[in-house]
Each structure stands twice: as structure tokens, then as C-alpha cells.
Short mmCIF file of C-alpha atoms in Angstrom, two decimals:
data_model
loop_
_atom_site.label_atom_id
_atom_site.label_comp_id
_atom_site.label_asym_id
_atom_site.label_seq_id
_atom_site.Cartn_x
_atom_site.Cartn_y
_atom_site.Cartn_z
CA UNK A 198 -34.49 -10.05 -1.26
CA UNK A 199 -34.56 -13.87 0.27
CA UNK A 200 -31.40 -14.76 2.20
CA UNK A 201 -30.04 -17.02 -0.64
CA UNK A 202 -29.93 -14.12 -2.94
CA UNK A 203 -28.09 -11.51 -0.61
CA UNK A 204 -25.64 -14.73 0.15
CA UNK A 205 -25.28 -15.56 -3.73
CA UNK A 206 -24.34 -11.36 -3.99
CA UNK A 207 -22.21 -11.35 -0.99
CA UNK A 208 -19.96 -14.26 -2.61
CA UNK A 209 -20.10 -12.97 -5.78
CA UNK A 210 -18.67 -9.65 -5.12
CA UNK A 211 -16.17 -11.50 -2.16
CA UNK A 212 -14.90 -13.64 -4.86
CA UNK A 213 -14.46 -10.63 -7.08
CA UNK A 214 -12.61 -8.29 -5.10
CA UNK A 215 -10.60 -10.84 -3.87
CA UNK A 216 -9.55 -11.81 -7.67
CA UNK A 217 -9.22 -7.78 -8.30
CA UNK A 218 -6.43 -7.84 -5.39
CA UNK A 219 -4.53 -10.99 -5.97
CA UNK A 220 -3.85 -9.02 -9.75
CA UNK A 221 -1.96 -6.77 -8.42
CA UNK A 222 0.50 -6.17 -10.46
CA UNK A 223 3.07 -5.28 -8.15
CA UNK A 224 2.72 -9.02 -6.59
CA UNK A 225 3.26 -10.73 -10.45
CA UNK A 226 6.42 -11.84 -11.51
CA UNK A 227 8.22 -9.81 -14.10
CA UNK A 228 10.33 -12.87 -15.12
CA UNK A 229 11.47 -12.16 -19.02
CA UNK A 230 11.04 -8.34 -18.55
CA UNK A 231 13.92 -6.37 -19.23
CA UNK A 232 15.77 -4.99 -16.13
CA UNK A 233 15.96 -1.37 -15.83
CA UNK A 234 14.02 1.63 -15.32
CA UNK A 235 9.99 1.17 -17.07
CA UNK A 236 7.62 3.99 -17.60
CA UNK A 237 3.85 3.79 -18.14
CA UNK A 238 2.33 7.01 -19.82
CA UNK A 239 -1.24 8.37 -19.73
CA UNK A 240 -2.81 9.67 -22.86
CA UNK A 241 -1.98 13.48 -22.43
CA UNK A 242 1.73 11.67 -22.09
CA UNK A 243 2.00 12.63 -18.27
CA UNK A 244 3.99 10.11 -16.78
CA UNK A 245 1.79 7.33 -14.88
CA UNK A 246 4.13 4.90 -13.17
CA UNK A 247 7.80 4.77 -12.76
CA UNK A 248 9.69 1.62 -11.39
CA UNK A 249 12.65 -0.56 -12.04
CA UNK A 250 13.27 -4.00 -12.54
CA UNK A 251 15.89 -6.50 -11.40
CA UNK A 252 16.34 -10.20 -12.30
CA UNK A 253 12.35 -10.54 -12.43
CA UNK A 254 11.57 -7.93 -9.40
CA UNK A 255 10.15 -4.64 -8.89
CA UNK A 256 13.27 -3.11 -6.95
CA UNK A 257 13.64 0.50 -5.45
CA UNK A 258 11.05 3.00 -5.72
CA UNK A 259 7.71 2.83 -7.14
CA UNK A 260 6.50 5.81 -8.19
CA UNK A 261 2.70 6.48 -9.33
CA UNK A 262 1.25 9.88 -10.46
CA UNK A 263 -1.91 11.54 -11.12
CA UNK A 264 -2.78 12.92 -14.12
CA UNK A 265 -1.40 16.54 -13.71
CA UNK A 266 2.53 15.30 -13.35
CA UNK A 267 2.09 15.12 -9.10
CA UNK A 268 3.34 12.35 -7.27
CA UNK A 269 0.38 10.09 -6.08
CA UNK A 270 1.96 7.44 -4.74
CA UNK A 271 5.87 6.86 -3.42
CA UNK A 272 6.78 2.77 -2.74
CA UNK A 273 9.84 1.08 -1.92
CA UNK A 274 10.45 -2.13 -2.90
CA UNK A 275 13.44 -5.12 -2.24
CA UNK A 276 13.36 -8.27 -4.68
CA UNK A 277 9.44 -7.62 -5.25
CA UNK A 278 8.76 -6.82 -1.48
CA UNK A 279 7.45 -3.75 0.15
CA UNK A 280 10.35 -2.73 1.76
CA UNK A 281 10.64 0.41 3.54
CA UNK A 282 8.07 3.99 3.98
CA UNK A 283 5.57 3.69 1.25
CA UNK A 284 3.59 7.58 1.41
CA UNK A 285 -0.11 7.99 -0.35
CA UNK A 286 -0.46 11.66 -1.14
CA UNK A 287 -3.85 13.93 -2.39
CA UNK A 288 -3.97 16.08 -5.45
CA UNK A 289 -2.99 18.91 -3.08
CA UNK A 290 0.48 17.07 -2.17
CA UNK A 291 -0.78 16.28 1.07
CA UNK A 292 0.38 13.09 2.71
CA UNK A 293 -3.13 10.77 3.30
CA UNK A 294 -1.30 8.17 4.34
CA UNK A 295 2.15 6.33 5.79
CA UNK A 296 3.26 3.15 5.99
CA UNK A 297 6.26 0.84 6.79
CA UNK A 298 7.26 -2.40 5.87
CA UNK A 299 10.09 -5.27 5.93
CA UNK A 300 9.99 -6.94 3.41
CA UNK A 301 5.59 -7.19 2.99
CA UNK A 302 5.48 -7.26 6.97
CA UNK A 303 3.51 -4.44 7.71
CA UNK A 304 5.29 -2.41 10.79
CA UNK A 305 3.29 0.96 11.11
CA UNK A 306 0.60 2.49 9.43
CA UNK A 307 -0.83 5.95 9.79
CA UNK A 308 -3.36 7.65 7.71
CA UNK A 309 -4.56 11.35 8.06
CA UNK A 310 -7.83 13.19 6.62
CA UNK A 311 -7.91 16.47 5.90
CA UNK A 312 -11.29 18.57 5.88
CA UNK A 313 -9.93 21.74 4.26
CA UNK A 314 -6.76 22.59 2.08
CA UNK A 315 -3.87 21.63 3.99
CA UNK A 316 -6.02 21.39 7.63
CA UNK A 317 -4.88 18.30 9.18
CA UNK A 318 -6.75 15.92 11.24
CA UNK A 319 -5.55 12.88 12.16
CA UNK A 320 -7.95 9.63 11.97
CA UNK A 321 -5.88 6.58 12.54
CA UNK A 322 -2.36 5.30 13.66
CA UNK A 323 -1.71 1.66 14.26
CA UNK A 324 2.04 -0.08 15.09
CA UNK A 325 2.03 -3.53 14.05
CA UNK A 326 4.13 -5.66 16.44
CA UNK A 327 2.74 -9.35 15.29
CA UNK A 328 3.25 -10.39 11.53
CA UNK A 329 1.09 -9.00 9.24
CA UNK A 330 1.56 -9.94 5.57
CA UNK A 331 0.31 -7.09 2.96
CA UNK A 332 -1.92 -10.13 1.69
CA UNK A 333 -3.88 -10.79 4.56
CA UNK A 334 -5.44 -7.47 4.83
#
């Protein structure tokens, strides 16, 4: 493969995953929606996500689920910023990973790996004492 080829792919999947994250729907604005308490079903009718809305914000906590009813995913949000411990668990329950925010500043950040059921093992932990916007990373 010539090097303008591998550069054409490299921009092309840059420019795609960089589209992919600016989506996120937890950064849109939810101006018109309803306030109050939304909940997104899969098809076996499991609950998917769980959140609230306030005068065009995701407020409180964010809750995400797999497929089998267990929490996946646990964020806290103030007037549409991560605000607060958001925790990233497994299908076992097990916490993968940790972090903390003011309001999208990341603060902390520790994720853990586990290489059997419930055996932890610790990969990375990182405090955050400059600013660090969620949308830089």
C-alpha cells in the first residue's frame, strides 16, 4: 500500500470516529423535549437507558443497562454536564471503571481489569489536576 493510500485511510477513519463522538447524544441539546424522567427499551422490553430531562438538559443520573436488566453504566449529570462519579460496570457487576468530574472537567479516572470472575487487577489510575474537557480526549 503507497503512502498516499494508508494517509487517505488514516483520515478517513480519523474523520469518522471523530464524527461518531461529536454524536453523542448525551452532548445534543434536548431543547423541545419534554422534562421528566425518559426510558429507552430494547426489544425483549428490558430497560436500555434511563435519564431525566430539565429545561433542555440531561440532569441527574444516567443510567444504561445491558440486555439482561443489569446496570451497565451509572452517570451523573448537572445542566447537560458530567457532574459527579460516573462507574462502568461488566456483565458480572464488576466495576471496570471510575471516574469523576465537575462539570465535563475530568478530575480522576481509574479503570480495573479483571482476569477471572471477580479477581481484581488493577491497570490504570490517573488524577487530573490541569483541565481536561471530556471532549478533548
Amino acid at each position: 500500500m503507497n503512502a498516499i493510500v494508508r494517509f487517505l485511510l488514516f483520515w478517513v477513519l480519523f474523520i469518522s470516529q471523530s464524527f461518531l463522538f461529536s454524536q453523542n447524544p448525551l452532548n445534543a441539546s434536548y431543547k423541545g423535549v419534554p422534562d421528566g424522567e425518559h426510558i429507552d427499551y430494547y426489544s425483549n422490553s428490558q430497560i436500555r437507558t434511563k435519564w431525566k430531562i430539565k429545561n433542555g438538559n440531561v440532569v441527574g443520573e444516567h443510567l444504561n443497562y445491558f440486555k439482561n436488566g443489569k446496570i451497565k453504566e451509572v452517570d451523573n449529570f448537572e445542566n447537560g454536564t458530567f457532574n459527579g462519579t460516573n462507574i462502568e460496570l461488566d456483565k458480572n457487576g464488576d466495576t471496570v471503571i471510575v471516574e469523576k468530574y465537575k462539570h465535563d472537567t475530568i478530575l480522576y479516572y481509574k479503570e480495573f481489569r479483571y482476569y477471572a470472575p471477580h479477581m481484581l487487577k488493577l491497570t490504570a489510575e490517573s488524577f487530573f489536576t490541569d483541565t481536561l474537557n471530556r471532549n478533548q480526549f
